mmCIF file of C-alpha atoms in Angstrom:
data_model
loop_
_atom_site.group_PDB
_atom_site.id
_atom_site.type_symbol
_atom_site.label_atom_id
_atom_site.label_comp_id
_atom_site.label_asym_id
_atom_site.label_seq_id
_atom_site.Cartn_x
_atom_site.Cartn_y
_atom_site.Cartn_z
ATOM 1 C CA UNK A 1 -60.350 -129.848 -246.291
ATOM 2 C CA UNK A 2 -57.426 -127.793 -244.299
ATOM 3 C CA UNK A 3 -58.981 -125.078 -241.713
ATOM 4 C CA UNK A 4 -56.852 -122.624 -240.378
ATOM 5 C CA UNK A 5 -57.908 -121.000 -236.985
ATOM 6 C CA UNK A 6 -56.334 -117.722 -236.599
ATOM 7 C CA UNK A 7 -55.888 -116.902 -232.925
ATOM 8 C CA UNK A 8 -57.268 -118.042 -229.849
ATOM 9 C CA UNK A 9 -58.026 -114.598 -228.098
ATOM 10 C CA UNK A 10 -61.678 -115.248 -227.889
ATOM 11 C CA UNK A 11 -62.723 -117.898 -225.925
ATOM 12 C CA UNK A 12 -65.008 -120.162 -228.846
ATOM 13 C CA UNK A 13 -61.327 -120.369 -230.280
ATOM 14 C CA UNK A 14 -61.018 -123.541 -228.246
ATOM 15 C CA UNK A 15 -64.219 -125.189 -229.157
ATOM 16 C CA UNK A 16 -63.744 -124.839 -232.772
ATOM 17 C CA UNK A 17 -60.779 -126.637 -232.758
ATOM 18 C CA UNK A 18 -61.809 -129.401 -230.787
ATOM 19 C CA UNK A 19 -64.893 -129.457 -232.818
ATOM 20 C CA UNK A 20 -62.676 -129.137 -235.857
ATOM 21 C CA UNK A 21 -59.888 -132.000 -234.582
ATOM 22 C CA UNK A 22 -63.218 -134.752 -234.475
ATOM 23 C CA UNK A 23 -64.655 -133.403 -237.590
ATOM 24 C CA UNK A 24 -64.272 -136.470 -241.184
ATOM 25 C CA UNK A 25 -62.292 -134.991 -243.539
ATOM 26 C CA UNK A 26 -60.944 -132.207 -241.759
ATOM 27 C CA UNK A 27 -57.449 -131.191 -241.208
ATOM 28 C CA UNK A 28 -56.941 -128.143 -238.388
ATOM 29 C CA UNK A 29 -54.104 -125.975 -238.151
ATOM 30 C CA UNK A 30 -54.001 -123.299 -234.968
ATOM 31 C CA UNK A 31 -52.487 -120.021 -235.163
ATOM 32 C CA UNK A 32 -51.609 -117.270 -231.974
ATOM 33 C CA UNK A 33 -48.998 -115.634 -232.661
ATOM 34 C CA UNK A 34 -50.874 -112.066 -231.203
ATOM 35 C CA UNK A 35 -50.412 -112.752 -227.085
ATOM 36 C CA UNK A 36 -49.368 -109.668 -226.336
ATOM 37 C CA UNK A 37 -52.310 -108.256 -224.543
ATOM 38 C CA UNK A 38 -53.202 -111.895 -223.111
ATOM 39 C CA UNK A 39 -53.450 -111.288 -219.219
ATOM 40 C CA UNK A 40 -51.609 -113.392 -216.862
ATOM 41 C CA UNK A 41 -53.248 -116.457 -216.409
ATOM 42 C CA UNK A 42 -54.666 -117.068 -219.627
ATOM 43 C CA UNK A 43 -54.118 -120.323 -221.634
ATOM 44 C CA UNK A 44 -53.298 -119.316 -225.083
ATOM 45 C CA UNK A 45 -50.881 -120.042 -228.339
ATOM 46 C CA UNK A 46 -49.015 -123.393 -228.372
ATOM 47 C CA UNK A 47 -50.528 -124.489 -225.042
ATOM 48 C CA UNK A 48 -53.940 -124.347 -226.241
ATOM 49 C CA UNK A 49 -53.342 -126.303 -229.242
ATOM 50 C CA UNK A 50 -51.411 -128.672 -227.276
ATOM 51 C CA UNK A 51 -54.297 -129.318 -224.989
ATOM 52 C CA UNK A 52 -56.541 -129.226 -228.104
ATOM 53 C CA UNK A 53 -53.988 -131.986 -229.383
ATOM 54 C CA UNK A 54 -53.686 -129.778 -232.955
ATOM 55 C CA UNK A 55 -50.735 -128.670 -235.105
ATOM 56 C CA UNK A 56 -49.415 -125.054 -234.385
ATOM 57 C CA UNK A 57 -48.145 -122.756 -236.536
ATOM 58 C CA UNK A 58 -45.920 -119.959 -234.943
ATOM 59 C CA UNK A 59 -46.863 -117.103 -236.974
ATOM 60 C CA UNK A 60 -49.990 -116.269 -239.830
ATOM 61 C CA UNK A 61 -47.723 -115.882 -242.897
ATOM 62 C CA UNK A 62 -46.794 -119.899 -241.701
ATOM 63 C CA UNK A 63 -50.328 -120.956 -241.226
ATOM 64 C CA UNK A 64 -51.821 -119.283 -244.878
ATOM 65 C CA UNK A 65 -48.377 -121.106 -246.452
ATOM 66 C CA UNK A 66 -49.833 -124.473 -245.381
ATOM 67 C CA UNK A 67 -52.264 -123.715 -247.771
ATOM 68 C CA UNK A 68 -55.880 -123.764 -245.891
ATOM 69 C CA UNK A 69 -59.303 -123.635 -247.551
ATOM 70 C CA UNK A 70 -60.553 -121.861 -244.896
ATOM 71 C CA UNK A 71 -60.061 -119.893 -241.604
ATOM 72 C CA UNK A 72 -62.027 -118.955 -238.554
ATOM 73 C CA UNK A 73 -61.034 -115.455 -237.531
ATOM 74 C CA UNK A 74 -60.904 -115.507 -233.625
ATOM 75 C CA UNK A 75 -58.873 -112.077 -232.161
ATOM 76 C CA UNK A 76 -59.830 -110.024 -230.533
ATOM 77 C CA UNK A 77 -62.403 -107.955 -232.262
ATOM 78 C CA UNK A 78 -60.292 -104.962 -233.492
ATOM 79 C CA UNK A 79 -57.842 -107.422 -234.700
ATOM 80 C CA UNK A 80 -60.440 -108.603 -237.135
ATOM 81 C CA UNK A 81 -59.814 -106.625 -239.982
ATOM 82 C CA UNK A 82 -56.068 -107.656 -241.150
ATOM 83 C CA UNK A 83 -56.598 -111.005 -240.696
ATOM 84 C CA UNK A 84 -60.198 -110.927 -242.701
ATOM 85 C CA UNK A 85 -58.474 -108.721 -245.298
ATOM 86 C CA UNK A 86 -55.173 -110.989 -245.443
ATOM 87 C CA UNK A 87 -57.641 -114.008 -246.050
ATOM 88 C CA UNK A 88 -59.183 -112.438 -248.978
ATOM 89 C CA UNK A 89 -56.044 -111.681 -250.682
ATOM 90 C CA UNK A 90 -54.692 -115.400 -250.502
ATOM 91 C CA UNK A 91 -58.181 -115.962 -251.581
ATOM 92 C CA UNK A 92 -59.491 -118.161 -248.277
ATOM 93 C CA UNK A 93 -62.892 -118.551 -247.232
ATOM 94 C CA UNK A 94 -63.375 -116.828 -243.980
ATOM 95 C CA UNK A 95 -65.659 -117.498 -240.651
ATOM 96 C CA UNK A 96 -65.187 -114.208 -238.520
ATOM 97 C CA UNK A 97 -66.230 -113.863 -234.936
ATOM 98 C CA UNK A 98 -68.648 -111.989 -233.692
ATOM 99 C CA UNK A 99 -69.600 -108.939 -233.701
ATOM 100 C CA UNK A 100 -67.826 -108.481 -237.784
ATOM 101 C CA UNK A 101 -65.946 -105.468 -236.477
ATOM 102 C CA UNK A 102 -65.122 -102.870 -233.390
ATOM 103 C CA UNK A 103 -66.218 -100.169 -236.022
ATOM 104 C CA UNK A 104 -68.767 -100.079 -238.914
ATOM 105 C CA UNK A 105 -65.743 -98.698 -240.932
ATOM 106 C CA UNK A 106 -63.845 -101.770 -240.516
ATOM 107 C CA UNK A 107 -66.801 -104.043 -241.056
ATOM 108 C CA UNK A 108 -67.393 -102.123 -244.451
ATOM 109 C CA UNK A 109 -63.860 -102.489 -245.184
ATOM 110 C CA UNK A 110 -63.909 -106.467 -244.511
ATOM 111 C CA UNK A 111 -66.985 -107.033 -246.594
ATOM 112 C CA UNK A 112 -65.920 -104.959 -249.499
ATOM 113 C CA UNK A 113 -62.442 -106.543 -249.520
ATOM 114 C CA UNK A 114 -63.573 -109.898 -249.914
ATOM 115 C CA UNK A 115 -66.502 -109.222 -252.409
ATOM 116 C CA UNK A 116 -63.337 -107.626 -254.556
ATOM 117 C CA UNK A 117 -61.679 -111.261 -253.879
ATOM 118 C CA UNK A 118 -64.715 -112.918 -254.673
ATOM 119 C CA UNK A 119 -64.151 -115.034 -250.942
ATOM 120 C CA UNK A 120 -67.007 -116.040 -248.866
ATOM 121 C CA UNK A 121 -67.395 -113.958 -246.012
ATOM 122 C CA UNK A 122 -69.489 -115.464 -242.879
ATOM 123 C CA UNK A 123 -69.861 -114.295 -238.955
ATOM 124 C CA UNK A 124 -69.866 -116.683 -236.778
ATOM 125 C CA UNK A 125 -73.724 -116.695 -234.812
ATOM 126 C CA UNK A 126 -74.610 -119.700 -233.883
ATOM 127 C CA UNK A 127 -77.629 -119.272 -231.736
ATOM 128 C CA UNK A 128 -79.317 -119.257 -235.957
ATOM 129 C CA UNK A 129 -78.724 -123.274 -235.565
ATOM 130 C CA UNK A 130 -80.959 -123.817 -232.768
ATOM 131 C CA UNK A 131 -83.905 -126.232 -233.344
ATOM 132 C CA UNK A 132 -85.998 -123.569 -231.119
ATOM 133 C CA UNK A 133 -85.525 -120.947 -233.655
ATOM 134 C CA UNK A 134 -86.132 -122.984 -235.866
ATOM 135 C CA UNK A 135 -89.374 -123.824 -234.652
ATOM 136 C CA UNK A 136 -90.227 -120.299 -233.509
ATOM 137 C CA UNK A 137 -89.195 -118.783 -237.309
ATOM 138 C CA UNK A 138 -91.369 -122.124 -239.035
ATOM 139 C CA UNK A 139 -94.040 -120.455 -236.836
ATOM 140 C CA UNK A 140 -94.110 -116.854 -238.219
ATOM 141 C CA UNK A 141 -93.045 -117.756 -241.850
ATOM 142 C CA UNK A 142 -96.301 -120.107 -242.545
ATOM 143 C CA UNK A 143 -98.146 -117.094 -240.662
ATOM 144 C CA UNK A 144 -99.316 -119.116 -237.575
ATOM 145 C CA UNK A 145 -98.537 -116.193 -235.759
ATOM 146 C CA UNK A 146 -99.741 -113.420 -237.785
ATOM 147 C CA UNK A 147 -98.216 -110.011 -238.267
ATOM 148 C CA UNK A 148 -95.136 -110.027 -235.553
ATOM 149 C CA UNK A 149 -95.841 -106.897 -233.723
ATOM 150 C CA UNK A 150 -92.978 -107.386 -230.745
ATOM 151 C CA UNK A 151 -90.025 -109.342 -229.835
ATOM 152 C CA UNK A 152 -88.437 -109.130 -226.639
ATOM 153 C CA UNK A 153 -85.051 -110.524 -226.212
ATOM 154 C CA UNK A 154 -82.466 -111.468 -223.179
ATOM 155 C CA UNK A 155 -78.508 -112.529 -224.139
ATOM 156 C CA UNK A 156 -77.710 -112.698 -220.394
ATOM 157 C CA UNK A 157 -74.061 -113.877 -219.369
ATOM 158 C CA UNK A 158 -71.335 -113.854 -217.024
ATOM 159 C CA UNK A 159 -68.592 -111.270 -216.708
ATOM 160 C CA UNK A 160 -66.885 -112.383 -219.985
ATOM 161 C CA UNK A 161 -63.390 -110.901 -217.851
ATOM 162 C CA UNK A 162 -62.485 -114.065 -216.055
ATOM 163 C CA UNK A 163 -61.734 -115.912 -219.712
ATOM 164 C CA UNK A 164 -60.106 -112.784 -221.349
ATOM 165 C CA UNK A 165 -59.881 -109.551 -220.215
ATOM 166 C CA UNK A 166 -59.764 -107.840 -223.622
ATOM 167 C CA UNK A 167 -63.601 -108.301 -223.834
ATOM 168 C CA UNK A 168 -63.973 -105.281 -221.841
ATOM 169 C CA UNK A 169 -61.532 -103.117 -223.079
ATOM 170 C CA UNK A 170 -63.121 -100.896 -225.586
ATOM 171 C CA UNK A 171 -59.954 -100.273 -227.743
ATOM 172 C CA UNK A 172 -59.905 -103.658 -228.681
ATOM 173 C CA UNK A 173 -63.280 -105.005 -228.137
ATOM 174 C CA UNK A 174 -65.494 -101.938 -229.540
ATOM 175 C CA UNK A 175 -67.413 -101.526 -226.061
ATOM 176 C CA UNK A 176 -68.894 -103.451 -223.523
ATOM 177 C CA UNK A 177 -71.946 -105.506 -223.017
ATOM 178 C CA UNK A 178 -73.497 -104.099 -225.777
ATOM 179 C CA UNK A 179 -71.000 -104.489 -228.174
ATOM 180 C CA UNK A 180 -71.069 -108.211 -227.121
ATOM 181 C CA UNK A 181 -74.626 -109.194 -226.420
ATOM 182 C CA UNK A 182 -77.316 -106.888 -228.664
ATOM 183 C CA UNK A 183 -75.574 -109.018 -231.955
ATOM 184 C CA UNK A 184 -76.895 -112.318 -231.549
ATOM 185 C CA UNK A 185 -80.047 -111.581 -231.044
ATOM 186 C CA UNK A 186 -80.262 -108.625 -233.985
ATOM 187 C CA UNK A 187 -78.645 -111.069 -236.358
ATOM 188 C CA UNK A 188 -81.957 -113.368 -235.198
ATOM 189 C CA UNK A 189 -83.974 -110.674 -236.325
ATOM 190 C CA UNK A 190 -82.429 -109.937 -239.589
ATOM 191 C CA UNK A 191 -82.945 -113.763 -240.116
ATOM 192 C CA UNK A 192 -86.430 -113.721 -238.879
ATOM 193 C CA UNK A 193 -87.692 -110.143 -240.842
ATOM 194 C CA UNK A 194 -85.873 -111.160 -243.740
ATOM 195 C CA UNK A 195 -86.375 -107.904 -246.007
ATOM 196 C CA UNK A 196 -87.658 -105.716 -243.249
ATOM 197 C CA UNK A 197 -84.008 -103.598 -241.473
ATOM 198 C CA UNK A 198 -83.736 -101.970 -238.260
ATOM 199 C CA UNK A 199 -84.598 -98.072 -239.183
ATOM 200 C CA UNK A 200 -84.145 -96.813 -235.635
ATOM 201 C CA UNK A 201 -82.100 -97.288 -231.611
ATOM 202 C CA UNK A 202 -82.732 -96.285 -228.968
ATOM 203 C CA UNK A 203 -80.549 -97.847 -225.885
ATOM 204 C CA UNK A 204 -79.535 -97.220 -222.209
ATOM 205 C CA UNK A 205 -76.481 -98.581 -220.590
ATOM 206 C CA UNK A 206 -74.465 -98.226 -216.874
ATOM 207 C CA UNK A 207 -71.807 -100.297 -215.568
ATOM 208 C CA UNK A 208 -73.401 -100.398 -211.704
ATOM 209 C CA UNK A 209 -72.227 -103.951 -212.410
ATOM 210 C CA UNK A 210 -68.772 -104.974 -211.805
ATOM 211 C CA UNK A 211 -68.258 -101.017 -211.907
ATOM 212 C CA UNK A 212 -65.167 -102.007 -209.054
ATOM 213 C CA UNK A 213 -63.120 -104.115 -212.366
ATOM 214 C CA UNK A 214 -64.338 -102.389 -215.588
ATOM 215 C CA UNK A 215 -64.587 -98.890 -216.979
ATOM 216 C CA UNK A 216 -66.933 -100.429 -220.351
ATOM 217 C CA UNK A 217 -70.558 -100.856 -219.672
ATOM 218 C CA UNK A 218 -71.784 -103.888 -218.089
ATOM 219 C CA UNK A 219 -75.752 -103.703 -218.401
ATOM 220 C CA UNK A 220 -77.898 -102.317 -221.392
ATOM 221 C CA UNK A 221 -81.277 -102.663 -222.787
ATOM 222 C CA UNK A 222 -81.587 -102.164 -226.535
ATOM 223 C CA UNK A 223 -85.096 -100.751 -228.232
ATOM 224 C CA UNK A 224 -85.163 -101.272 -231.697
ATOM 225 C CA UNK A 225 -87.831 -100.322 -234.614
ATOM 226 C CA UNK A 226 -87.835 -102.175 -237.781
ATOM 227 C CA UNK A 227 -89.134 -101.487 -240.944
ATOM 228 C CA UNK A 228 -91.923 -103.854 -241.047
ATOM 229 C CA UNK A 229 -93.551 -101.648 -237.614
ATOM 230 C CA UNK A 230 -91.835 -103.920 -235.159
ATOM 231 C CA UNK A 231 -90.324 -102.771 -231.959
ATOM 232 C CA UNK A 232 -87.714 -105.532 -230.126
ATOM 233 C CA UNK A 233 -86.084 -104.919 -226.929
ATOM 234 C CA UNK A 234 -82.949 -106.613 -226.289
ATOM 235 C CA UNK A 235 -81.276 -107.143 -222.563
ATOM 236 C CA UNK A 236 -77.826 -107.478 -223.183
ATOM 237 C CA UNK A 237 -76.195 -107.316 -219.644
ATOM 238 C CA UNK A 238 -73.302 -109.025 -218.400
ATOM 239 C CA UNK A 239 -75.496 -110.077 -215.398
ATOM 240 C CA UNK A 240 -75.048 -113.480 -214.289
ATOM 241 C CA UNK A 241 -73.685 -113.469 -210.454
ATOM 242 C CA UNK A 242 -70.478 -115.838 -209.564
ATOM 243 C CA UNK A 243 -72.602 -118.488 -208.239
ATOM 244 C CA UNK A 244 -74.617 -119.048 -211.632
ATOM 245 C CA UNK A 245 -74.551 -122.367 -212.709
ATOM 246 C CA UNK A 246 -74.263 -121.655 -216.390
ATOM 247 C CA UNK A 247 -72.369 -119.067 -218.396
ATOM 248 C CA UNK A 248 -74.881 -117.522 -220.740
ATOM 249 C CA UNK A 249 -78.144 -117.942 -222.307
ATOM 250 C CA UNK A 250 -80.743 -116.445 -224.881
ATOM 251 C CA UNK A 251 -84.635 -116.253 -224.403
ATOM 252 C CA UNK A 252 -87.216 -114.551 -226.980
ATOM 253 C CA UNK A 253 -90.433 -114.171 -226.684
ATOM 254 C CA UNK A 254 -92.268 -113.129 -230.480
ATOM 255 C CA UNK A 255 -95.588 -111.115 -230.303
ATOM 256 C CA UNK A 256 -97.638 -111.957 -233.065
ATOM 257 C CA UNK A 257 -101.269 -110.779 -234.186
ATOM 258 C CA UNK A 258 -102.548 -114.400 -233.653
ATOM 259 C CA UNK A 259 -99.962 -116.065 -231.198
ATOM 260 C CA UNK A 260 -96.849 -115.717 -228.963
ATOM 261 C CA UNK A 261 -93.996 -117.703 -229.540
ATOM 262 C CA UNK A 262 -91.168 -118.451 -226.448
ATOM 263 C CA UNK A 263 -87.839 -119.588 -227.023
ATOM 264 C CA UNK A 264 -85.136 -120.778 -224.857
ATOM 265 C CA UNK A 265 -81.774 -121.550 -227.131
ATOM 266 C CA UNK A 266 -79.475 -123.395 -224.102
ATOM 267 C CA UNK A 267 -81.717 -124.624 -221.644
ATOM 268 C CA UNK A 268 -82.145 -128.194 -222.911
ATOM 269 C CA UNK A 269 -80.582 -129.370 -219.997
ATOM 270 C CA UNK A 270 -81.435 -131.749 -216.689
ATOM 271 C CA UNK A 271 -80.553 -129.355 -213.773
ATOM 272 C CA UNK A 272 -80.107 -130.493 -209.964
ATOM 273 C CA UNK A 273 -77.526 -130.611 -207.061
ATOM 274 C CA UNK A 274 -75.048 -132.439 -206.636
ATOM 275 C CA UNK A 275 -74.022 -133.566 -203.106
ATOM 276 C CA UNK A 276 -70.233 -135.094 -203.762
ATOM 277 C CA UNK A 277 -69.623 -131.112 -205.483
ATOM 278 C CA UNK A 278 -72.307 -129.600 -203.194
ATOM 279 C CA UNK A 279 -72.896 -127.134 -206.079
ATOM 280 C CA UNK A 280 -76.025 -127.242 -208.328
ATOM 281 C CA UNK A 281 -75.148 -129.147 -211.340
ATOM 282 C CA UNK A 282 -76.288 -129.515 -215.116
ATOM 283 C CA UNK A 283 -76.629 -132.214 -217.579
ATOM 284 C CA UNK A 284 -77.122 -130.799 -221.933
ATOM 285 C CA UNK A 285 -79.137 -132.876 -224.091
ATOM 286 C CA UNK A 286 -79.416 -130.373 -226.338
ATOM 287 C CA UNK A 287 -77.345 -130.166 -229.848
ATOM 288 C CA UNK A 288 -74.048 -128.626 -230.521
ATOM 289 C CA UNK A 289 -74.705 -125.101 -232.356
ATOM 290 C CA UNK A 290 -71.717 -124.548 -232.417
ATOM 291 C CA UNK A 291 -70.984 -127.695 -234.458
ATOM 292 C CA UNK A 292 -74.166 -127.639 -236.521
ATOM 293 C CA UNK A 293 -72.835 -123.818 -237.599
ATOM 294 C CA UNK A 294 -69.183 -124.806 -238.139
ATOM 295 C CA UNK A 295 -70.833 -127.979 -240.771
ATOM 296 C CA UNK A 296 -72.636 -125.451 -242.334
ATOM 297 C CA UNK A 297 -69.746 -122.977 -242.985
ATOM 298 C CA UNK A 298 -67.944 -125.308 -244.383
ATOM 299 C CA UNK A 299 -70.698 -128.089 -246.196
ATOM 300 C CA UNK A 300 -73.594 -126.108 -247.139
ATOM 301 C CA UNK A 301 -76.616 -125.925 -244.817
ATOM 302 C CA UNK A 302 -78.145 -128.680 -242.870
ATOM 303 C CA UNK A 303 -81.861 -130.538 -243.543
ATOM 304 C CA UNK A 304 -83.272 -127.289 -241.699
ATOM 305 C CA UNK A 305 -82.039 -125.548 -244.990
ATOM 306 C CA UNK A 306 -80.243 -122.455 -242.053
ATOM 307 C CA UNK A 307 -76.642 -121.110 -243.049
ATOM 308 C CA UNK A 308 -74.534 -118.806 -241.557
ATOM 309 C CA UNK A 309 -74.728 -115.212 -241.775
ATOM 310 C CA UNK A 310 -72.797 -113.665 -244.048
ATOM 311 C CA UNK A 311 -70.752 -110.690 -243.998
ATOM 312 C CA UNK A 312 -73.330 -107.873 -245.156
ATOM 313 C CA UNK A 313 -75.753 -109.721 -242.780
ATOM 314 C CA UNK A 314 -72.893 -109.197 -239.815
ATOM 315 C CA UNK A 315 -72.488 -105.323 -241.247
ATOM 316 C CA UNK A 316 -76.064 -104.896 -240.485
ATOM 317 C CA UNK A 317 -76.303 -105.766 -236.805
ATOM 318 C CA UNK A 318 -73.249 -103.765 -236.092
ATOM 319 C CA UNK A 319 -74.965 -100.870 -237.353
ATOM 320 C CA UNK A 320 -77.514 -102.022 -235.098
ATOM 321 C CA UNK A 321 -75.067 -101.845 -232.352
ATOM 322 C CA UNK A 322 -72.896 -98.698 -233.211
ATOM 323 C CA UNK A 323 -76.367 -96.923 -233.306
ATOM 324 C CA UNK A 324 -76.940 -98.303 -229.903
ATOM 325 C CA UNK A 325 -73.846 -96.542 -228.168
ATOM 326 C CA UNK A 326 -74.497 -93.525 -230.071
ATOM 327 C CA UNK A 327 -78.101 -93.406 -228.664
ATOM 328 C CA UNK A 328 -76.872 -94.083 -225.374
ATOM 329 C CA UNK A 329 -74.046 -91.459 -225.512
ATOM 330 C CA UNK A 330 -76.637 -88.911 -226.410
ATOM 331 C CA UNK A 331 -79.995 -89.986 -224.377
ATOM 332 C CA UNK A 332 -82.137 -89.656 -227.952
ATOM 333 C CA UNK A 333 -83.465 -92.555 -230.417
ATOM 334 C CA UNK A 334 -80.424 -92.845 -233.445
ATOM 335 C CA UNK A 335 -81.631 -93.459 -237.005
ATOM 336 C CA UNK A 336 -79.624 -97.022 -238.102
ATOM 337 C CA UNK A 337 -77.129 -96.046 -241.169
#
């Protein structure tokens, strides 16, 4: 199976295609052509793939030639719509990045291009894959937990700046914190309340952090109202200090009628100090989500019977979001379209 990955602007481009380069049966391809708003300092195009030890392809129209079955769309996230489109036209499977789109428009356009081609469309969430979501969504679908009445959510992280700068620069990123942290956590939802949409947003944001490098909001907290009368709150900052010993994470707690449900999806790891770095330190034990959602995008879903999103399911949690910023811009709860 030939996977193309079409630039390396976001910063999972890299893991996918070492993931990709130790997969059975896989042949990877890199494409980066699009450096042009890569700030100094930043490892990208044939470099990258060198040090991912993959073939490079100079330009797109020479990476769709080789002929893949696939690609995973990685620019940045305005730059998502040509290459999704182009995909569908050459008829290509596609495994976009999240968020789907800087725009609902352009995430419409995506979806409704390749439906036309009749190519699978799938956003790349892999926080879906984690054995504690899995345990946590076991929980409320045998009804252990009764009638979920609350969820409250955290997608923490660092300053996403310091890997790629584009991530807060609304014109090609869509926004700021919000734009990059409420998704993983809605697409959770849309999992977990299967038939049961957001209906309403309401959501306040500042940028009090790192206000001294970026104009786009750096801290917001999400309130949203779904259909089956829950209400989830979702801190999406950008708040991890300098000194934090990992780069992200994601914790939910689920209210139910009968029970409450905690999940952490990154902490399976051994933490301590070590004295020869005299720095705290931290050993994973955990699995590889990001593998288990890369085998599923391209084999079918694991034993856990979990896929990846697909595109309309990506559409729906940046409504989610783009109702977010409109709420925020106007200080009032926003109905989600």
């Amino acid at each position: 199976m030939k996977v193309a990955v079409l630039s390396f602007a976001h910063v999972h481009a890299a893991t996918y295609l070492r993931l990709l380069s130790r997969m059975p049966g896989i042949e990877v391809l890199g494409s980066d052509p699009d450096t042009d708003l890569a700030a100094p300092g930043e490892v990208r195009g044939r470099a990258l793939a060198d040090a991912a030890q993959v073939p490079y392809a100079d330009t797109y129209e020479e990476a769709f030639a080789w002929g893949p079955d696939a690609v995973i769309v990685c620019s940045e996230n305005a730059r998502h719509r040509p290459l999704v489109e182009r995909a569908a036209a050459h008829g290509v499977a596609v495994l976009c990045e999240k968020p789907l789109a800087a725009t609902v428009e352009d995430g419409e356009a995506m979806v409704a291009a390749c439906r036309a081609a009749g190519v699978r469309l799938a956003v790349a969430y892999p926080v879906r894959f984690s054995p504690a979501y899995a345990a946590v969504k076991a929980a409320v679908a045998s009804g252990d937990t009764g009638r979920v009445l609350a969820v409250s959510g955290a997608n923490n992280g660092s300053m996403p700046t310091r890997d790629r700068r584009w991530f807060a620069e609304p014109a090609l990123s869509g926004g700021g914190a919000l734009m990059d942290h409420t998704v993983h956590i809605a697409d959770l939802l849309d999992d977990l309340f299967a038939g049961a949409g957001p209906v309403e947003v309401y959501a306040q944001t500042n940028n009090l952090l790192y206000a001294d490098e970026v104009a786009a909001e750096t801290s917001g907290l999400v309130s949203v109202t779904y259909s089956n009368g829950a209400v989830a709150t979702i801190d999406c900052s950008w708040s991890h200090p300098r000194s934090h010993h990992s780069w992200g994470g994601l914790e939910l707690t689920v209210v139910g009628e009968r029970a409450t449900l905690e999940m952490d999806a990154f902490d399976q790891k051994v933490h301590g100090f070590s004295e020869r770095r005299g720095q705290g330190t931290e050993l994973p034990f955990g699995v590889d989500l990001d593998e288990r959602m890369l085998r599923a995008f391209l084999h079918g879903p694991g034993e856990d019977g979990m896929d990846v999103a697909d595109g309309a399911g990506g559409l729906r949690t940046l409504r989610v979001v783009a109702a977010g910023y409109a709420s925020a811009r106007g200080g009032v709860p926003v109905p989600v379209d």
